[in-house]
PDB file of C-alpha atoms and ligand atoms in Angstrom:
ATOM      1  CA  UNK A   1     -89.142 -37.121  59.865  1.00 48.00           C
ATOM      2  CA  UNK A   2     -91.955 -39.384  60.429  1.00 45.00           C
ATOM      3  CA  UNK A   3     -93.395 -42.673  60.376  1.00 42.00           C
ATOM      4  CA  UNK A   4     -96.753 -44.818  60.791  1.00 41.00           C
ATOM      5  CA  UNK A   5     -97.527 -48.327  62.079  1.00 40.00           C
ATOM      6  CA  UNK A   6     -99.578 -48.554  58.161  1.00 39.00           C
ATOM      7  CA  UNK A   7     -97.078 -47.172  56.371  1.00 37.00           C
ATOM      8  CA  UNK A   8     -93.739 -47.022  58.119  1.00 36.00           C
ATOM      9  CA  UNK A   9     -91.775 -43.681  56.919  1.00 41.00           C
ATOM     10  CA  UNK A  10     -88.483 -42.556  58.548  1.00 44.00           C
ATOM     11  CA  UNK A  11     -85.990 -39.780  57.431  1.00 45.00           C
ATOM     12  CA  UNK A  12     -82.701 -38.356  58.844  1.00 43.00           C
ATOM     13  CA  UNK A  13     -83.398 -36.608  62.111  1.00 44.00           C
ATOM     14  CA  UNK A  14     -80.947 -33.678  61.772  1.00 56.00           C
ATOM     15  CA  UNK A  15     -82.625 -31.496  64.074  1.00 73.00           C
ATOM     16  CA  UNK A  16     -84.802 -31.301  67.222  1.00 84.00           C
ATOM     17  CA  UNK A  17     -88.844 -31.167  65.575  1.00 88.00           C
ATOM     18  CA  UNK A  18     -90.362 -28.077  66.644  1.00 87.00           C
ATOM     19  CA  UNK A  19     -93.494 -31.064  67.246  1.00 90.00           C
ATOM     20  CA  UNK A  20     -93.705 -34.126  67.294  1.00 92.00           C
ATOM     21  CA  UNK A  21     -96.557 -36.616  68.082  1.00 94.00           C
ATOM     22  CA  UNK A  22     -95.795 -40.045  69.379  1.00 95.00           C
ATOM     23  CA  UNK A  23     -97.951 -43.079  69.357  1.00 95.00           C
ATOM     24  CA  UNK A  24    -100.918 -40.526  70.057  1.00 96.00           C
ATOM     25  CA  UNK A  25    -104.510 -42.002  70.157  1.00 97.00           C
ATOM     26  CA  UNK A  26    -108.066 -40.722  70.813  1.00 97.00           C
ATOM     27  CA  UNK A  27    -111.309 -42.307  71.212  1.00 96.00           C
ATOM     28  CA  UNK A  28    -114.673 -41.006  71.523  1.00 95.00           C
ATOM     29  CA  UNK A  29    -117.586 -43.259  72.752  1.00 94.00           C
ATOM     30  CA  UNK A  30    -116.270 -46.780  71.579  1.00 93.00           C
ATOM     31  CA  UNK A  31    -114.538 -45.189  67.967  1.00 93.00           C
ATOM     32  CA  UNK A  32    -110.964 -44.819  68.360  1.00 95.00           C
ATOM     33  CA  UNK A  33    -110.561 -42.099  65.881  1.00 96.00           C
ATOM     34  CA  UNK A  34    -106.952 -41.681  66.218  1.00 97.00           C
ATOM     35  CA  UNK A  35    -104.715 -44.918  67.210  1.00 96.00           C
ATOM     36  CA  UNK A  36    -101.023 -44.768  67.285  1.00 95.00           C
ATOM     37  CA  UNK A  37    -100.163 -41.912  64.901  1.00 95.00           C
ATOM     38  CA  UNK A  38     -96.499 -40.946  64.850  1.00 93.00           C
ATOM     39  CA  UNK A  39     -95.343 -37.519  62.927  1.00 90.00           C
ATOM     40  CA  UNK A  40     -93.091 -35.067  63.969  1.00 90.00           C
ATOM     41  CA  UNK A  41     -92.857 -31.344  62.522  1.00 91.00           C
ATOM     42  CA  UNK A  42     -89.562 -29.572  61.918  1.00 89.00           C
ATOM     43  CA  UNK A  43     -89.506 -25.796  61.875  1.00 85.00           C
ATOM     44  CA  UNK A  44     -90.152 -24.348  58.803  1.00 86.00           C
ATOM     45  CA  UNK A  45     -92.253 -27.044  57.299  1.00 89.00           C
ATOM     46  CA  UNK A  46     -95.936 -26.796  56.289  1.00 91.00           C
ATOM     47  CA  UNK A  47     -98.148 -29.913  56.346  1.00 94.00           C
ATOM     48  CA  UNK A  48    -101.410 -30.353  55.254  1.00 96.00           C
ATOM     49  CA  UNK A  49    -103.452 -33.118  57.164  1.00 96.00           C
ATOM     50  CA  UNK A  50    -106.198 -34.395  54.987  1.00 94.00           C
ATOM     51  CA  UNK A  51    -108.163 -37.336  54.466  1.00 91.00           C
ATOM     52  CA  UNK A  52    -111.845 -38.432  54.476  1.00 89.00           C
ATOM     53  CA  UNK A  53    -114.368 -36.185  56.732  1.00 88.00           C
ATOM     54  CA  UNK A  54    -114.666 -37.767  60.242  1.00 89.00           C
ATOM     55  CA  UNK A  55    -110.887 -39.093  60.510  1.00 91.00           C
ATOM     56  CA  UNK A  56    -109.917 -37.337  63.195  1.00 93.00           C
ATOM     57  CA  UNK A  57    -108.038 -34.304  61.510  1.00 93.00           C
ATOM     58  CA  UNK A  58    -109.416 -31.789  63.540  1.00 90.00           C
ATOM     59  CA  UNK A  59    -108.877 -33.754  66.926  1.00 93.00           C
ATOM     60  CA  UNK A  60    -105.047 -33.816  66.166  1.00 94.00           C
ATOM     61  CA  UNK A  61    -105.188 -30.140  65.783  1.00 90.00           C
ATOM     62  CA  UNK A  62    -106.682 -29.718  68.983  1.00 88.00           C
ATOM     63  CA  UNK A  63    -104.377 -32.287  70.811  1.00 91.00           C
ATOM     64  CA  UNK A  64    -101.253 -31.115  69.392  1.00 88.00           C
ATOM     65  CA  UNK A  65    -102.557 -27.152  70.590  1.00 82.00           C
ATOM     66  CA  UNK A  66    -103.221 -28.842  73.946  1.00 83.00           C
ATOM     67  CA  UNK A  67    -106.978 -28.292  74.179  1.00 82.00           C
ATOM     68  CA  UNK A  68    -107.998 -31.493  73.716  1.00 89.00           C
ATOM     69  CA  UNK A  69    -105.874 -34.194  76.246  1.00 91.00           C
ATOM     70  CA  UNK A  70    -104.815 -37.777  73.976  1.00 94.00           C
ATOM     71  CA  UNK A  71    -105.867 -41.015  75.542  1.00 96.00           C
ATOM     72  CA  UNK A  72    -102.072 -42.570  74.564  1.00 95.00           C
ATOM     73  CA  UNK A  73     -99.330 -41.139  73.677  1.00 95.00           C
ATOM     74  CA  UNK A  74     -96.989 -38.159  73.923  1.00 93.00           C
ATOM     75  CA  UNK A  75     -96.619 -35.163  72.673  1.00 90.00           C
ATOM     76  CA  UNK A  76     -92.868 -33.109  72.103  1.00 89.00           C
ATOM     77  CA  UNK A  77     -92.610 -29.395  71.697  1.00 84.00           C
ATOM     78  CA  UNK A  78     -89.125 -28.427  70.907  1.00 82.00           C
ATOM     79  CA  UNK A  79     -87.951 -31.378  72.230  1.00 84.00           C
ATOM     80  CA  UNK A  80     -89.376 -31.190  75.278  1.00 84.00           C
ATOM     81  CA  UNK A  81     -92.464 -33.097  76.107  1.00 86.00           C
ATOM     82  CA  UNK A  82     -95.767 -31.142  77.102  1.00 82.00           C
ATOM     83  CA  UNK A  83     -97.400 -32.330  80.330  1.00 74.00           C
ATOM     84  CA  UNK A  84    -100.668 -31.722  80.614  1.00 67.00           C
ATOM     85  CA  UNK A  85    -102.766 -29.532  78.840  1.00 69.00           C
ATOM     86  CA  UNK A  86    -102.596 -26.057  77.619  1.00 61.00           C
ATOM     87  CA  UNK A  87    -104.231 -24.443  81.162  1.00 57.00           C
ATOM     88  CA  UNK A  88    -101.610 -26.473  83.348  1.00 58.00           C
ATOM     89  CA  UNK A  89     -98.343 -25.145  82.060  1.00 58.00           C
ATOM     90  CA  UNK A  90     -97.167 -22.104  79.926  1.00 58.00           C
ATOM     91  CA  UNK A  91     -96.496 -23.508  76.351  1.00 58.00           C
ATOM     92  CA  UNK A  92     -92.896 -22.930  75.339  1.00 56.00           C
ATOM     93  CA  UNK A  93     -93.128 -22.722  71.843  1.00 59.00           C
ATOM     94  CA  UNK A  94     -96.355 -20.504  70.947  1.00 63.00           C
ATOM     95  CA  UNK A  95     -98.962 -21.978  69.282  1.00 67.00           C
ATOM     96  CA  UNK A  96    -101.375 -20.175  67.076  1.00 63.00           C
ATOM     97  CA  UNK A  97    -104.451 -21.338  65.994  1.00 64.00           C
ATOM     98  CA  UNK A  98    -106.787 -20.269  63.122  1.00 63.00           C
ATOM     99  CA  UNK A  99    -110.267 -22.144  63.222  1.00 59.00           C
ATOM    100  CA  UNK A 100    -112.625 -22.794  60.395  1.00 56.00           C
ATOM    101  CA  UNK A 101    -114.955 -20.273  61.967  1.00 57.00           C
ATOM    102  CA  UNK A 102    -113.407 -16.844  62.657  1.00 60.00           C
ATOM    103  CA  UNK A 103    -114.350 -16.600  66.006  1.00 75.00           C
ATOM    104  CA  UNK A 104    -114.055 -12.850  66.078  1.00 84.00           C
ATOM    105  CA  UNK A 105    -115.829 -11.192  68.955  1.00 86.00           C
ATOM    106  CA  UNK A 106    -119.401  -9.373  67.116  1.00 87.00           C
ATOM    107  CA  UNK A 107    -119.100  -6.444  69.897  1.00 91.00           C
ATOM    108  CA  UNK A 108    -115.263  -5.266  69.131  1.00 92.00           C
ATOM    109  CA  UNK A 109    -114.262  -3.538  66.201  1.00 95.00           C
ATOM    110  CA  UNK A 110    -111.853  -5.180  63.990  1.00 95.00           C
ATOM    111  CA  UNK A 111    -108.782  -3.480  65.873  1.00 95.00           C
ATOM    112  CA  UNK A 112    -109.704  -4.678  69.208  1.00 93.00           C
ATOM    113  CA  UNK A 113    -110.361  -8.281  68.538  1.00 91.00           C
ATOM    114  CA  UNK A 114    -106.801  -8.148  66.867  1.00 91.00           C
ATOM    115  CA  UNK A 115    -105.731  -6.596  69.786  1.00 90.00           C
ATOM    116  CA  UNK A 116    -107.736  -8.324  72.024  1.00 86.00           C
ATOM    117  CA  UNK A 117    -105.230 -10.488  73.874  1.00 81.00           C
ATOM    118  CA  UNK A 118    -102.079  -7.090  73.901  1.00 84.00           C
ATOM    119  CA  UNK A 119    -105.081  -5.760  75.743  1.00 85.00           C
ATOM    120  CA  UNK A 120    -105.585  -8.150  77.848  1.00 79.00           C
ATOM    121  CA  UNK A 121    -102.183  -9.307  79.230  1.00 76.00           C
ATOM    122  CA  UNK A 122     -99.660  -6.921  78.388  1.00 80.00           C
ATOM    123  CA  UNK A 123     -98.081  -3.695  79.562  1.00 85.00           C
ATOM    124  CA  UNK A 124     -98.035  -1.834  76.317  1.00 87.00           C
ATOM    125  CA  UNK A 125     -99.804   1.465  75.906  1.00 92.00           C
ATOM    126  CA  UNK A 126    -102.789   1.756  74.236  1.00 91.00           C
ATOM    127  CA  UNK A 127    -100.827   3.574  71.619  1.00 93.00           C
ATOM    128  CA  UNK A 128     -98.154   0.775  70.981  1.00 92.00           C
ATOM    129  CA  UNK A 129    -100.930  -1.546  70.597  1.00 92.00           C
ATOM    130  CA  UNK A 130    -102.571   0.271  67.840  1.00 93.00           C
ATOM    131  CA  UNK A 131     -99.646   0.848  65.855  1.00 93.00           C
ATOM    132  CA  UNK A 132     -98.935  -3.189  66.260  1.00 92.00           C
ATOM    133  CA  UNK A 133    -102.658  -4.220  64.991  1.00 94.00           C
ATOM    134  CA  UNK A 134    -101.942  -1.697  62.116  1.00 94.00           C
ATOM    135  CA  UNK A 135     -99.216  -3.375  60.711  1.00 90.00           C
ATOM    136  CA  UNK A 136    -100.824  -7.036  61.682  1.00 88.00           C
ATOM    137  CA  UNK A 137    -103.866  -5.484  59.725  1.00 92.00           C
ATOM    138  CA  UNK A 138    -101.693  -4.044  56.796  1.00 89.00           C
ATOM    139  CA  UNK A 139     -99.698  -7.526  56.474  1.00 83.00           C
ATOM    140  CA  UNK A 140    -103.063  -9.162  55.776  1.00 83.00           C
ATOM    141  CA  UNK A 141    -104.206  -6.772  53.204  1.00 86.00           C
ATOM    142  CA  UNK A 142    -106.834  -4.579  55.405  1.00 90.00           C
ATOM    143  CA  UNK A 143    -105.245  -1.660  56.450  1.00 88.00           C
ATOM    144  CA  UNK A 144    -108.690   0.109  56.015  1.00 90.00           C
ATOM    145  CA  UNK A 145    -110.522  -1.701  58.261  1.00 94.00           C
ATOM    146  CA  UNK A 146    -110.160  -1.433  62.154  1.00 94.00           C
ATOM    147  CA  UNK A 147    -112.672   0.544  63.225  1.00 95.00           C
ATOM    148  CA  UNK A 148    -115.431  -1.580  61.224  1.00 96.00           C
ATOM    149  CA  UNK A 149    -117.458  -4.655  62.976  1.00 95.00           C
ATOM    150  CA  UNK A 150    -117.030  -8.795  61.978  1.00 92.00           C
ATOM    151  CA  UNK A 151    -120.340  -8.343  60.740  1.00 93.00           C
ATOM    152  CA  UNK A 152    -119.571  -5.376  57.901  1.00 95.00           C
ATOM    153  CA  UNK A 153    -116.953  -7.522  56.903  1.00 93.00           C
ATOM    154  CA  UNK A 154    -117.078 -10.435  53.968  1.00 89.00           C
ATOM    155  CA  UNK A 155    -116.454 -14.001  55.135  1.00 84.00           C
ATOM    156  CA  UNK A 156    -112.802 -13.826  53.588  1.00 84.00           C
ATOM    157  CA  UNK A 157    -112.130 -10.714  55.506  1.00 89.00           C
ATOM    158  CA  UNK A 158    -113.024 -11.987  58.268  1.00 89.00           C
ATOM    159  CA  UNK A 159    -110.632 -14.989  58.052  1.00 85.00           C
ATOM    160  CA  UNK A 160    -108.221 -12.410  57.308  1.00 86.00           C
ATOM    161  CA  UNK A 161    -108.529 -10.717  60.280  1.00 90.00           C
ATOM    162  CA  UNK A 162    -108.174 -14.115  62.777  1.00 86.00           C
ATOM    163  CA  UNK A 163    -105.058 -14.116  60.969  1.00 81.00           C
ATOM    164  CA  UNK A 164    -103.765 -11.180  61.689  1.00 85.00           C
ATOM    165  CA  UNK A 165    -105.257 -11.623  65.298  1.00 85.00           C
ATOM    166  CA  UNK A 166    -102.975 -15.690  65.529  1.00 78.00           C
ATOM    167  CA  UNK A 167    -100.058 -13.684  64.360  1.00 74.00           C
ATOM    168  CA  UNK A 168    -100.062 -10.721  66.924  1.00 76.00           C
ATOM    169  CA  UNK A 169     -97.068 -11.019  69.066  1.00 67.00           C
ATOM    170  CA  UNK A 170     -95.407  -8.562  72.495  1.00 62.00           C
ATOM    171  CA  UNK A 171     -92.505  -7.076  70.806  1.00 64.00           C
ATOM    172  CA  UNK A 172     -91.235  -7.064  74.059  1.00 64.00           C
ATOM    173  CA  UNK A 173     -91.693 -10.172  74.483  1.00 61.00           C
ATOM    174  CA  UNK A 174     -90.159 -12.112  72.010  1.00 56.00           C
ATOM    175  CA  UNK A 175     -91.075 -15.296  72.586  1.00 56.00           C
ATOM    176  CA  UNK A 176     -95.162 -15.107  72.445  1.00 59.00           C
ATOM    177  CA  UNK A 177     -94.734 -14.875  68.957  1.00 59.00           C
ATOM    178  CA  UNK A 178     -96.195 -17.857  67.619  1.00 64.00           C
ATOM    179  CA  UNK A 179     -93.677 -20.433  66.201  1.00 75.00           C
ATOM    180  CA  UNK A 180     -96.434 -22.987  64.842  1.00 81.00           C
ATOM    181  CA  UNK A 181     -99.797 -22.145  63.435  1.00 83.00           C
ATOM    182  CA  UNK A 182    -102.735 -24.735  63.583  1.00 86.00           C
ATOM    183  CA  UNK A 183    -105.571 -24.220  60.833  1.00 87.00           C
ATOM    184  CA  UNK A 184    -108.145 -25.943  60.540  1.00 87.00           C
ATOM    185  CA  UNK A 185    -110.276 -25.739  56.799  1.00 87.00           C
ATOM    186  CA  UNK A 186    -108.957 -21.991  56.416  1.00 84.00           C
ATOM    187  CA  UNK A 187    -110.972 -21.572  52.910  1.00 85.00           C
ATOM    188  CA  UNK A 188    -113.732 -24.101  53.607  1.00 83.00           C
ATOM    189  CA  UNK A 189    -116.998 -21.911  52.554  1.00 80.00           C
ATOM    190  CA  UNK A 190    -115.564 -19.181  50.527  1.00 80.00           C
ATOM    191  CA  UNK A 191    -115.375 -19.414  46.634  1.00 84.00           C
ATOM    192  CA  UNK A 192    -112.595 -19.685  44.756  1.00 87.00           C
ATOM    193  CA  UNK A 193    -111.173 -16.100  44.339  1.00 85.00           C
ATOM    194  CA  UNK A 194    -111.559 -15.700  48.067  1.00 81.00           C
ATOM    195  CA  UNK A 195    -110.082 -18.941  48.771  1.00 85.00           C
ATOM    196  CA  UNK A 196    -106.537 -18.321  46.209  1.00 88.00           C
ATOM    197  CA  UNK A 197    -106.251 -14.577  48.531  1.00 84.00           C
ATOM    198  CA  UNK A 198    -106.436 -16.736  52.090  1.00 83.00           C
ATOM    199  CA  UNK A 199    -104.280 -19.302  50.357  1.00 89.00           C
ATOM    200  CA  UNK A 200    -101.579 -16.636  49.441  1.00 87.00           C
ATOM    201  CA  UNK A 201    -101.665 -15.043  52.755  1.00 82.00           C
ATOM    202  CA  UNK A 202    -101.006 -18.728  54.042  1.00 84.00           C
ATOM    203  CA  UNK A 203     -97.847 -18.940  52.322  1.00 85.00           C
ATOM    204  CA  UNK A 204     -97.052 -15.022  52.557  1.00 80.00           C
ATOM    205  CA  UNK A 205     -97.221 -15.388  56.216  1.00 74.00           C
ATOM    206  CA  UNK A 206     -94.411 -19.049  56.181  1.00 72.00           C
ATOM    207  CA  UNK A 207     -92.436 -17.397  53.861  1.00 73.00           C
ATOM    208  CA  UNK A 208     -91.960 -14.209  55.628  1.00 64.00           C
ATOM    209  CA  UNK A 209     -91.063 -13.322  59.555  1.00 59.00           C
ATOM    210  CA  UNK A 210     -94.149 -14.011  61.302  1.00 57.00           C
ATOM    211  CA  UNK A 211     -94.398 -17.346  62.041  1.00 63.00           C
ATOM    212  CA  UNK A 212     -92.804 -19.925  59.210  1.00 74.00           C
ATOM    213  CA  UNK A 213     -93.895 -23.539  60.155  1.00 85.00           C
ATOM    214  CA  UNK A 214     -97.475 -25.035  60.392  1.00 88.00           C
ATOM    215  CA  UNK A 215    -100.416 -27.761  59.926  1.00 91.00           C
ATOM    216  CA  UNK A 216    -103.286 -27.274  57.864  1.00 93.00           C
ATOM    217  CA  UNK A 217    -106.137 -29.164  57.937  1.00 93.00           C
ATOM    218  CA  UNK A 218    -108.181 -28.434  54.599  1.00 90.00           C
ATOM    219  CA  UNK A 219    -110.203 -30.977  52.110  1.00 83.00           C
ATOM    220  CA  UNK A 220    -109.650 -27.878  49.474  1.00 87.00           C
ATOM    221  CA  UNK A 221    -107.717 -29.415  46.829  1.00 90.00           C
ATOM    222  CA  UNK A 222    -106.599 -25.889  45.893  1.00 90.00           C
ATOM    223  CA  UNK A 223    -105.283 -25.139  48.970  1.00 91.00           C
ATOM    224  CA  UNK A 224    -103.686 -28.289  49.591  1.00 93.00           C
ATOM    225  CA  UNK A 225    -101.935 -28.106  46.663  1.00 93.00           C
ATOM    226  CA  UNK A 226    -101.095 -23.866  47.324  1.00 92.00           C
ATOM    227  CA  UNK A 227    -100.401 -24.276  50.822  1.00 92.00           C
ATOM    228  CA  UNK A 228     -98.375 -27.684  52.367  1.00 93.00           C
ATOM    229  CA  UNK A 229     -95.020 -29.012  51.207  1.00 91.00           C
ATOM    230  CA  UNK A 230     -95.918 -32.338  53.117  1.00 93.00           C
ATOM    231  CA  UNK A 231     -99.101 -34.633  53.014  1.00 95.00           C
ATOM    232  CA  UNK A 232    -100.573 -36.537  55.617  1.00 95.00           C
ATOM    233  CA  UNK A 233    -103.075 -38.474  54.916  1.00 95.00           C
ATOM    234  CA  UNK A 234    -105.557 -39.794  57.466  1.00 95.00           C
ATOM    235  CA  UNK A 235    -107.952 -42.599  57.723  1.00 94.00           C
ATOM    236  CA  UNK A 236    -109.530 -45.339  60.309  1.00 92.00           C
ATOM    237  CA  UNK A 237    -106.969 -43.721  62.602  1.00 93.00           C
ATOM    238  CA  UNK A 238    -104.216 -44.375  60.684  1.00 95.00           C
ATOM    239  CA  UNK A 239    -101.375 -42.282  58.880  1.00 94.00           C
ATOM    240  CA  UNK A 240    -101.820 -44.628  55.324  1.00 94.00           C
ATOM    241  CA  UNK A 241     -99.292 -41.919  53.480  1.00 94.00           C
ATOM    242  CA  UNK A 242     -96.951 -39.486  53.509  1.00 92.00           C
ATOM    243  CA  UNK A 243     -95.343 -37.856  50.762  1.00 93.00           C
ATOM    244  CA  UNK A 244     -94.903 -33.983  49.333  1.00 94.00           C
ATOM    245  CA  UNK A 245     -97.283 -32.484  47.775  1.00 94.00           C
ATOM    246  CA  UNK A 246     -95.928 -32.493  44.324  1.00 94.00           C
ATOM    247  CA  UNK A 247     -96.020 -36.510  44.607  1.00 95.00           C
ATOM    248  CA  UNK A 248     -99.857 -36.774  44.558  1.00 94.00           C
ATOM    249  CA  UNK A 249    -100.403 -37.411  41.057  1.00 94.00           C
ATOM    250  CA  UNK A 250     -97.265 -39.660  40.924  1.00 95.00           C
ATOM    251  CA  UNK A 251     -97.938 -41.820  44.020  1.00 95.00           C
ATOM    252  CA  UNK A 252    -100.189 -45.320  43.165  1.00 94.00           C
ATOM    253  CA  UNK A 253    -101.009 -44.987  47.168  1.00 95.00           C
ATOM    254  CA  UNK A 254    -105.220 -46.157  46.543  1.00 95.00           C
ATOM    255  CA  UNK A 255    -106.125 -43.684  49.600  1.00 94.00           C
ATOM    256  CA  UNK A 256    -104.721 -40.895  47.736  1.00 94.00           C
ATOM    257  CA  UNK A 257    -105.322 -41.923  44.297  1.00 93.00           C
ATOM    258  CA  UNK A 258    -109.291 -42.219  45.754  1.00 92.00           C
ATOM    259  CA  UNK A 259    -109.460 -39.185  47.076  1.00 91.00           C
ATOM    260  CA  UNK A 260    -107.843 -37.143  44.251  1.00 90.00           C
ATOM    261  CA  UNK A 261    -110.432 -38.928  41.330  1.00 87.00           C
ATOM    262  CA  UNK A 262    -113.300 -38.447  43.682  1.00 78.00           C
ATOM    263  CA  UNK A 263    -113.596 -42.496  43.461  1.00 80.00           C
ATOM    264  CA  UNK A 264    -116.672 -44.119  45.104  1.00 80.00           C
ATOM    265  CA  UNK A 265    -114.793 -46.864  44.451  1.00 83.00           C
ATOM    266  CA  UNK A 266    -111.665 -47.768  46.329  1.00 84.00           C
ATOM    267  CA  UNK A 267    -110.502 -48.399  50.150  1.00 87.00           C
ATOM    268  CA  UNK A 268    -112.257 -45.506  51.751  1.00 84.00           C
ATOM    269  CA  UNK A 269    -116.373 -46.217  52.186  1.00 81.00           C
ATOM    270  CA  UNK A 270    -118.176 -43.641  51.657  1.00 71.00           C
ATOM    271  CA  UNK A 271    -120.718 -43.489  54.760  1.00 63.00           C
ATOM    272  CA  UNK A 272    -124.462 -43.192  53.349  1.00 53.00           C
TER     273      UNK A 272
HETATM  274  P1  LIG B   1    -112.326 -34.503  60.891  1.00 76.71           P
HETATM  275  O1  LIG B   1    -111.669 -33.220  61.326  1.00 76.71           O
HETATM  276  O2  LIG B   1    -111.395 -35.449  60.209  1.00 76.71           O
HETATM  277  O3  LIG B   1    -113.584 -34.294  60.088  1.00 76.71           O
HETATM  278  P2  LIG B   1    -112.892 -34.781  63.721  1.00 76.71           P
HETATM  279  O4  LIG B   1    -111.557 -34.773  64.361  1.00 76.71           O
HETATM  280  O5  LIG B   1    -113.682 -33.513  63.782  1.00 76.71           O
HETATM  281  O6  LIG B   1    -112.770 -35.280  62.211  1.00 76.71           O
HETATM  282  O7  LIG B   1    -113.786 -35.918  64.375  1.00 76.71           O
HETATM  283  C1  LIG B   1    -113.419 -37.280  64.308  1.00 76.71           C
HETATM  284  C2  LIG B   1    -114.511 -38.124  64.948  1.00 76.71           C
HETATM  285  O8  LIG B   1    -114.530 -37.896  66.347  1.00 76.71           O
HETATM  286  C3  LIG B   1    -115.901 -37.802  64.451  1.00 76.71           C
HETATM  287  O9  LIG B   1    -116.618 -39.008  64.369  1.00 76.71           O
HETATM  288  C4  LIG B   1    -116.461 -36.908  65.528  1.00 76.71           C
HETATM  289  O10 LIG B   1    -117.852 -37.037  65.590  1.00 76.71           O
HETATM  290  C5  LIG B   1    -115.790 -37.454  66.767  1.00 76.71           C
HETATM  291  N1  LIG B   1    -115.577 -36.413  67.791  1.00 76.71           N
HETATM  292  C6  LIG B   1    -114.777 -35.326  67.664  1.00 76.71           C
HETATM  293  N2  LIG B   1    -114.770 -34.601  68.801  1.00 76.71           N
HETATM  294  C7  LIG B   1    -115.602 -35.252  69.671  1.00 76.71           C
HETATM  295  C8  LIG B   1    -116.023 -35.006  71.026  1.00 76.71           C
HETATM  296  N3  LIG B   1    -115.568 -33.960  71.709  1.00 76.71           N
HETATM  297  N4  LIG B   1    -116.877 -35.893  71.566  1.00 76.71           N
HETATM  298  C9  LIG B   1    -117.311 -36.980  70.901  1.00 76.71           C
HETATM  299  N5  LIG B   1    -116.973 -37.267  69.630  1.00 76.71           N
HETATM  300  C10 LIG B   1    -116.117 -36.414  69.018  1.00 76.71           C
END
């Protein structure tokens, strides 16, 4: 299910990926921070992109959720590829997307940032709406919370709630429900304890209906190890492995084996 020109990597293609990246590259200024990567997504999966800071992780995020517009390349969503970016054409599959900040509006209570975009663009009453951000709200362990403010609310909460907000979905219209979540460093800045109850939801939210494929982009070595069933791992553009998760202490890879030791020493240079 996916290759790299470093580190060539195919499996049985049994089914249409839900994404799937082809020869995609980016560059900024005169750094090409992403050249040629290949990897496809199937539904259900979870992978965890990770690799040294500045590699580009968060740029694929924001190509694949067609923010950001690739230099090269193509991208395929359900096996049909995207043209354009995100504003051009409706995007078939729904794609949710949970930054590293919040982002939770500071003027709306809790309920009405959840509910923010049911508000916005759909035909439900006001009354349908509140009973849908109460169970979004419950799901994610707040049911106590919608008529307080982001800023009465811990840092951990407040990821909690974005949550809840990516996973809202028209019951009425089935297919806004998002079938791919994006994250980018979900737990980065929250301790441990807070990080294990974002990592749980993580998983709590693949395992059960709400949305049950997506990429994570985390340097947490908790939560990559809690959260993804596949590795990526990035660097000078490059895919340089892919594996599952439970072959990172068994893999002699040097990128990975670097990375996991906390090497100076080894084929990534540490900048500075
Ligand atoms: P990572 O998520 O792996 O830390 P990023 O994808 O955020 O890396 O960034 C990769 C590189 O691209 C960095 O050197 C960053 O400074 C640069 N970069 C990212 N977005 C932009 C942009 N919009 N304009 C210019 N440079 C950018």
């Amino acid at each position: 299910m996916f290759s790299s020109h470093a580190a060539p990597f195919e499996s049985p293609r049994d089914k249409v990926p839900l994404i799937e990246l082809r020869g995609i590259s980016k560059q900024f200024g005169n750094t090409r921070v992403l050249d040629r990567i290949d990897f496809s997504l199937n539904a259900g999966e979870a992978i965890a992109i990770i690799g040294p800071s500045g590699t580009g992780k968060s740029t694929i995020l924001r190509i694949i959720a067609g923010l950001l517009a690739a230099d090269e390349g193509e991208i395929w969503v359900g096996g049909q590829k995207r043209l354009g970016l995100i504003e051009d054409a409706p995007d078939p599959l729904g794609i949710g997307m949970v930054f590293q900040q919040a982002a939770l509006f500071d003027s709306l209570t809790v309920a009405e940032n959840v509910g923010f975009l049911l508000y916005q663009h759909s035909r439900l009453s006001r009354r349908e709406i509140k009973r849908l951000v109460s169970e979004a709200l419950a799901m994610v362990g707040l049911p106590d919370v919608s008529n307080s403010y982001p800023a009465e609310l811990s840092g951990g909460m407040r990821k909690r709630v974005s949550f809840a907000r990516a996973v809202m979905s028209n019951p009425h219209k089935p297919t806004d429900r998002p079938s791919l979540l994006l994250y980018d460093e979900p737990t980065a800045g929250l301790d441990p304890i807070a990080s294990t109850v974002i990592e749980d939801l993580i998983r709590e939210i693949h395992s059960g209906q709400a949305c049950s494929s997506y990429l994570i982009v985390t340097h947490q070595e908790s939560t990559i190890r809690r959260t993804a069933d596949w590795v990526v791992f990035l660097h000078a553009g490059r895919v340089q492995w892919f594996g599952r998760v439970d072959e990172i202490d068994s893999t002699d890879n040097p990128f990975v084996r670097q990375f996991f030791s906390a090497q100076v020493e080894g084929p990534i240079h540490v900048a500075g």
